[in-house]
């Protein structure tokens, strides 16, 4: 079965950077996404990738965040630069496959989720 394990969260000052990692097992060629949820808010899409050529970013991430995948390491990354306090949230990676796979920022489209990694920007 598919398992996702995130890491790389932490506390940084505004303007700093973090790189989140999501190790994927049991799912090759999955559509992958990074999502976040701040306290009291709904989970929202940050960046998603179907492959190297199919990537989409939320407006809040555009120009600051980069999603990438290393298939040899079965890992999806989210490089986050110029972090802002409003980026503070629990960050999750998620996967979907087969006919449901598409470039979608909607959390409802994803089937399997990791446990999350906390990002705090002050």
XYZ file of N, CA, C and O in Angstrom:
488
model
N 0.834 -1.179 0.000
C 0.000 0.000 0.000
C 0.881 1.246 0.000
O 2.059 1.180 0.281
N 0.267 2.382 -0.316
C 1.008 3.626 -0.453
C 1.259 4.242 0.923
O 0.355 4.332 1.755
N 2.494 4.666 1.134
C 2.840 5.381 2.363
C 3.643 6.620 2.024
O 4.486 6.587 1.120
N 3.383 7.671 2.755
C 4.072 8.940 2.553
C 4.629 9.402 3.895
O 3.903 9.421 4.901
N 5.876 9.818 3.898
C 6.504 10.289 5.135
C 7.181 11.623 4.864
O 8.137 11.694 4.089
N 6.677 12.671 5.519
C 7.233 14.005 5.336
C 8.309 14.290 6.380
O 8.297 13.739 7.481
N 9.190 15.200 6.024
C 10.191 15.706 6.955
C 10.667 17.061 6.460
O 10.343 17.468 5.335
N 11.432 17.753 7.308
C 12.043 19.003 6.881
C 11.411 20.258 7.448
O 11.910 21.360 7.207
N 10.315 20.109 8.169
C 9.703 21.290 8.762
C 10.561 21.854 9.878
O 11.561 21.260 10.287
N 10.170 23.014 10.360
C 10.911 23.635 11.447
C 10.456 25.059 11.655
O 9.444 25.499 11.101
N 11.227 25.767 12.455
C 10.940 27.172 12.747
C 12.004 28.043 12.107
O 13.200 27.801 12.290
N 11.566 29.052 11.362
C 12.485 29.960 10.700
C 11.979 31.384 10.820
O 10.791 31.605 11.088
N 12.858 32.304 10.622
C 12.455 33.701 10.594
C 11.942 34.065 9.207
O 12.288 33.420 8.207
N 11.127 35.094 9.175
C 10.616 35.579 7.895
C 11.773 35.867 6.949
O 12.811 36.427 7.359
N 11.600 35.471 5.697
C 12.651 35.615 4.704
C 13.536 34.398 4.565
O 14.337 34.309 3.618
N 13.410 33.466 5.490
C 14.229 32.269 5.460
C 13.691 31.212 4.512
O 12.696 31.420 3.811
N 14.376 30.069 4.492
C 14.027 28.984 3.575
C 13.956 27.657 4.309
O 14.630 27.466 5.333
N 13.163 26.775 3.772
C 13.091 25.394 4.235
C 12.869 24.501 3.023
O 12.257 24.923 2.036
N 13.338 23.268 3.125
C 13.023 22.283 2.100
C 12.334 21.097 2.748
O 12.917 20.420 3.609
N 11.124 20.865 2.340
C 10.367 19.726 2.821
C 10.595 18.531 1.898
O 10.745 18.700 0.683
N 10.602 17.346 2.496
C 10.760 16.117 1.730
C 9.605 15.178 2.023
O 9.095 15.146 3.153
N 9.230 14.429 1.025
C 8.177 13.431 1.183
C 8.654 12.146 0.517
O 8.776 12.101 -0.714
N 8.952 11.145 1.317
C 9.368 9.854 0.782
C 8.125 9.033 0.481
O 7.265 8.852 1.352
N 8.068 8.556 -0.754
C 6.892 7.841 -1.244
C 7.223 6.357 -1.388
O 8.226 6.009 -2.010
N 6.390 5.510 -0.844
C 6.562 4.081 -1.053
C 5.262 3.493 -1.557
O 4.176 3.914 -1.158
N 5.396 2.553 -2.476
C 4.237 1.838 -2.982
C 3.453 2.554 -4.061
O 2.330 2.129 -4.377
N 4.005 3.617 -4.635
C 3.250 4.361 -5.645
C 4.202 4.967 -6.659
O 4.820 5.996 -6.387
N 4.295 4.321 -7.824
C 5.171 4.845 -8.861
C 4.342 5.593 -9.889
O 3.301 5.120 -10.320
N 4.833 6.770 -10.239
C 4.115 7.568 -11.217
C 2.884 8.245 -10.671
O 2.021 8.707 -11.424
N 2.782 8.324 -9.349
C 1.628 8.991 -8.731
C 1.655 10.487 -9.016
O 2.716 11.088 -9.173
N 0.501 11.078 -9.034
C 0.401 12.533 -8.950
C 0.607 12.892 -7.482
O -0.001 12.291 -6.595
N 1.457 13.861 -7.249
C 1.824 14.229 -5.883
C 1.526 15.692 -5.637
O 1.659 16.537 -6.522
N 1.168 15.982 -4.417
C 0.892 17.367 -4.075
C 1.349 17.709 -2.674
O 1.460 16.828 -1.810
N 1.627 18.972 -2.469
C 1.884 19.517 -1.135
C 0.708 20.406 -0.759
O 0.256 21.227 -1.573
N 0.268 20.236 0.471
C -0.864 20.983 0.985
C -0.492 21.522 2.355
O 0.478 21.086 2.967
N -1.287 22.462 2.844
C -1.027 22.981 4.176
C -2.333 23.326 4.866
O -3.350 23.588 4.212
N -2.259 23.312 6.182
C -3.427 23.663 6.974
C -2.979 24.439 8.193
O -2.239 23.927 9.029
N -3.445 25.685 8.255
C -3.167 26.525 9.411
C -4.292 26.355 10.433
O -5.409 25.976 10.064
N -4.027 26.625 11.694
C -5.073 26.486 12.719
C -6.312 27.289 12.375
O -6.224 28.470 12.016
N -7.456 26.644 12.436
C -8.721 27.320 12.174
C -9.038 27.542 10.712
O -10.048 28.170 10.390
N -8.184 27.021 9.837
C -8.405 27.203 8.402
C -8.536 25.856 7.704
O -8.099 24.827 8.213
N -9.105 25.898 6.514
C -9.231 24.683 5.724
C -7.896 24.315 5.098
O -7.040 25.171 4.845
N -7.733 23.031 4.829
C -6.544 22.575 4.136
C -6.560 23.138 2.721
O -7.603 23.148 2.056
N -5.404 23.593 2.252
C -5.334 24.204 0.924
C -4.152 23.645 0.142
O -3.131 23.261 0.724
N -4.290 23.636 -1.155
C -3.207 23.180 -2.008
C -2.114 24.213 -2.109
O -2.377 25.415 -2.118
N -0.879 23.751 -2.172
C 0.290 24.622 -2.302
C 0.934 24.419 -3.667
O 1.156 25.365 -4.413
N 1.244 23.175 -3.999
C 1.882 22.856 -5.270
C 1.630 21.391 -5.574
O 1.618 20.558 -4.668
N 1.436 21.107 -6.848
C 1.198 19.721 -7.250
C 2.004 19.408 -8.496
O 2.330 20.305 -9.282
N 2.316 18.122 -8.668
C 3.049 17.701 -9.844
C 2.563 16.348 -10.328
O 2.363 15.434 -9.529
N 2.378 16.267 -11.631
C 2.068 14.989 -12.247
C 3.357 14.374 -12.764
O 3.567 13.180 -12.695
N 4.190 15.190 -13.274
C 5.499 14.780 -13.749
C 6.330 16.035 -13.876
O 5.921 17.106 -13.443
N 7.476 15.934 -14.488
C 8.360 17.096 -14.565
C 7.721 18.243 -15.345
O 8.039 19.412 -15.110
N 6.823 17.912 -16.256
C 6.262 18.947 -17.125
C 4.875 19.399 -16.721
O 4.301 20.260 -17.384
N 4.330 18.854 -15.689
C 2.979 19.214 -15.277
C 3.014 19.598 -13.815
O 2.975 18.738 -12.935
N 3.119 20.884 -13.592
C 3.231 21.429 -12.239
C 2.279 22.611 -12.119
O 2.118 23.388 -13.064
N 1.690 22.733 -10.949
C 0.834 23.888 -10.692
C 1.073 24.374 -9.278
O 1.256 23.580 -8.357
N 1.033 25.686 -9.133
C 1.238 26.312 -7.831
C 0.029 27.148 -7.449
O -0.609 27.769 -8.303
N -0.226 27.188 -6.161
C -1.202 28.150 -5.661
C -0.616 29.553 -5.798
O 0.611 29.730 -5.822
N -1.485 30.535 -5.869
C -1.015 31.915 -6.013
C -0.053 32.291 -4.887
O 0.948 32.982 -5.117
N -0.326 31.814 -3.684
C 0.496 32.173 -2.537
C 1.899 31.571 -2.616
O 2.831 32.059 -1.962
N 2.045 30.526 -3.418
C 3.333 29.848 -3.529
C 4.119 30.265 -4.763
O 5.343 30.067 -4.824
N 3.416 30.796 -5.731
C 4.042 31.133 -7.015
C 5.226 32.080 -6.809
O 5.117 33.110 -6.162
N 6.363 31.698 -7.376
C 7.544 32.544 -7.312
C 8.395 32.361 -6.067
O 9.528 32.850 -6.011
N 7.860 31.669 -5.068
C 8.628 31.456 -3.824
C 8.880 29.974 -3.545
O 9.892 29.619 -2.950
N 7.955 29.125 -3.957
C 8.059 27.692 -3.672
C 8.335 26.936 -4.970
O 7.863 27.332 -6.041
N 9.054 25.828 -4.842
C 9.321 24.972 -5.986
C 9.086 23.521 -5.592
O 9.681 23.042 -4.619
N 8.239 22.851 -6.359
C 8.011 21.424 -6.140
C 8.858 20.651 -7.139
O 9.001 21.054 -8.293
N 9.449 19.560 -6.670
C 10.261 18.742 -7.559
C 10.201 17.301 -7.065
O 9.768 17.034 -5.937
N 10.617 16.400 -7.925
C 10.615 14.994 -7.532
C 11.863 14.316 -8.026
O 12.338 14.609 -9.128
N 12.396 13.438 -7.206
C 13.542 12.626 -7.559
C 13.045 11.191 -7.589
O 12.898 10.555 -6.537
N 12.793 10.691 -8.788
C 12.212 9.353 -8.897
C 13.174 8.271 -8.413
O 12.735 7.231 -7.909
N 14.461 8.515 -8.551
C 15.438 7.528 -8.093
C 15.397 7.368 -6.570
O 15.677 6.295 -6.040
N 15.023 8.436 -5.883
C 14.942 8.400 -4.423
C 13.506 8.288 -3.923
O 13.265 8.316 -2.716
N 12.563 8.195 -4.860
C 11.144 8.123 -4.490
C 10.759 9.250 -3.540
O 10.054 9.041 -2.540
N 11.212 10.433 -3.857
C 11.018 11.569 -2.964
C 10.507 12.776 -3.732
O 10.965 13.053 -4.839
N 9.576 13.468 -3.116
C 9.057 14.721 -3.647
C 9.462 15.825 -2.672
O 9.349 15.657 -1.456
N 9.921 16.922 -3.226
C 10.421 18.019 -2.403
C 9.550 19.265 -2.574
O 8.904 19.463 -3.605
N 9.579 20.084 -1.557
C 9.006 21.425 -1.661
C 10.039 22.395 -1.106
O 10.266 22.450 0.108
N 10.683 23.108 -2.006
C 11.633 24.136 -1.608
C 10.860 25.426 -1.372
O 10.156 25.900 -2.271
N 10.986 25.969 -0.188
C 10.244 27.173 0.168
C 11.230 28.283 0.511
O 12.022 28.149 1.442
N 11.175 29.351 -0.261
C 12.052 30.495 -0.055
C 11.239 31.724 0.323
O 10.042 31.780 0.095
N 11.944 32.706 0.897
C 11.285 33.958 1.284
C 10.006 33.677 2.083
O 8.933 34.221 1.779
N 10.138 32.869 3.086
C 8.974 32.477 3.879
C 8.398 33.664 4.638
O 9.131 34.570 5.062
N 7.083 33.615 4.790
C 6.345 34.676 5.465
C 5.589 34.085 6.652
O 5.275 32.891 6.649
N 5.263 34.910 7.639
C 4.494 34.385 8.790
C 3.203 33.699 8.360
O 2.788 32.712 8.997
N 2.589 34.160 7.294
C 1.339 33.542 6.836
C 1.549 32.163 6.214
O 0.584 31.468 5.899
N 2.806 31.754 6.038
C 3.096 30.402 5.572
C 3.084 29.395 6.720
O 3.195 28.186 6.493
N 2.955 29.879 7.939
C 2.925 28.992 9.092
C 1.735 28.044 9.000
O 0.592 28.480 8.853
N 2.019 26.752 9.061
C 0.976 25.741 8.916
C 1.593 24.363 9.076
O 2.817 24.207 9.083
N 0.723 23.369 9.175
C 1.151 21.983 9.034
C 1.134 21.680 7.544
O 0.128 21.941 6.875
N 2.236 21.153 7.052
C 2.354 20.841 5.640
C 2.257 19.331 5.434
O 2.909 18.554 6.144
N 1.470 18.944 4.446
C 1.236 17.547 4.146
C 1.569 17.258 2.692
O 1.304 18.089 1.822
N 2.094 16.082 2.415
C 2.120 15.629 1.039
C 1.025 14.595 0.856
O 0.571 13.957 1.817
N 0.583 14.484 -0.372
C -0.526 13.597 -0.690
C -0.324 13.011 -2.073
O 0.379 13.583 -2.908
N -0.962 11.875 -2.302
C -0.808 11.162 -3.561
C -2.152 10.692 -4.091
O -3.080 10.404 -3.325
N -2.199 10.607 -5.403
C -3.338 10.014 -6.086
C -2.814 9.368 -7.364
O -1.766 9.781 -7.869
N -3.526 8.391 -7.881
C -3.029 7.668 -9.055
C -4.187 7.248 -9.925
O -5.363 7.403 -9.580
N -3.811 6.739 -11.091
C -4.798 6.211 -12.018
C -5.635 7.301 -12.651
O -5.173 8.415 -12.907
N -6.900 7.000 -12.869
C -7.785 7.925 -13.583
C -8.050 9.197 -12.792
O -8.510 10.201 -13.339
N -7.770 9.176 -11.506
C -7.997 10.345 -10.667
C -6.803 11.293 -10.679
O -6.845 12.341 -10.041
N -5.765 10.917 -11.382
C -4.541 11.687 -11.377
C -4.670 12.885 -12.304
O -4.934 12.727 -13.490
N -4.446 14.070 -11.771
C -4.505 15.271 -12.581
C -3.850 16.417 -11.856
O -3.501 16.305 -10.690
N -3.685 17.504 -12.501
C -3.051 18.663 -11.883
C -4.124 19.428 -11.124
O -4.762 20.334 -11.642
N -4.340 19.018 -9.902
C -5.401 19.623 -9.104
C -4.855 20.053 -7.757
O -4.148 19.299 -7.093
N -5.220 21.242 -7.345
C -4.837 21.750 -6.034
C -5.906 21.473 -4.973
O -5.763 21.910 -3.837
N -6.929 20.751 -5.368
C -7.996 20.452 -4.414
C -7.630 19.252 -3.553
O -7.376 18.167 -4.075
N -7.612 19.414 -2.237
C -7.299 18.279 -1.359
C -8.254 17.103 -1.568
O -7.872 15.947 -1.332
N -9.470 17.371 -2.012
C -10.461 16.313 -2.184
C -10.062 15.311 -3.259
O -10.607 14.204 -3.309
N -9.126 15.692 -4.128
C -8.729 14.832 -5.239
C -7.666 13.813 -4.841
O -7.307 12.970 -5.649
N -7.158 13.879 -3.624
C -6.024 13.056 -3.232
C -6.441 11.965 -2.258
O -7.283 12.182 -1.385
N -5.822 10.797 -2.442
C -6.297 9.600 -1.753
C -5.508 9.250 -0.499
O -6.076 8.724 0.458
N -4.215 9.490 -0.524
C -3.360 9.085 0.592
C -2.580 10.291 1.079
O -2.073 11.076 0.272
N -2.455 10.393 2.404
C -1.808 11.547 3.017
C -0.714 11.121 3.983
O -0.808 10.065 4.620
N 0.304 11.959 4.079
C 1.323 11.757 5.097
C 0.851 12.315 6.428
O -0.256 12.840 6.545
N 1.729 12.218 7.417
C 1.357 12.639 8.763
C 1.538 14.137 8.988
O 1.046 14.689 9.967
N 2.256 14.792 8.092
C 2.447 16.232 8.188
C 3.746 16.620 8.858
O 4.318 15.864 9.652
N 4.216 17.807 8.520
C 5.399 18.387 9.153
C 5.120 19.870 9.385
O 4.618 20.562 8.509
N 5.432 20.337 10.589
C 5.068 21.692 10.982
C 6.090 22.698 10.478
O 7.309 22.506 10.624
N 5.580 23.777 9.908
C 6.408 24.913 9.500
C 5.921 26.137 10.259
O 4.741 26.466 10.223
N 6.846 26.785 10.952
C 6.520 27.981 11.716
C 7.447 29.107 11.287
O 8.673 28.957 11.324
N 6.857 30.219 10.876
C 7.631 31.368 10.409
C 7.317 32.560 11.311
O 6.155 32.919 11.494
N 8.347 33.144 11.873
C 8.121 34.270 12.784
C 8.837 35.526 12.321
O 9.684 35.459 11.414
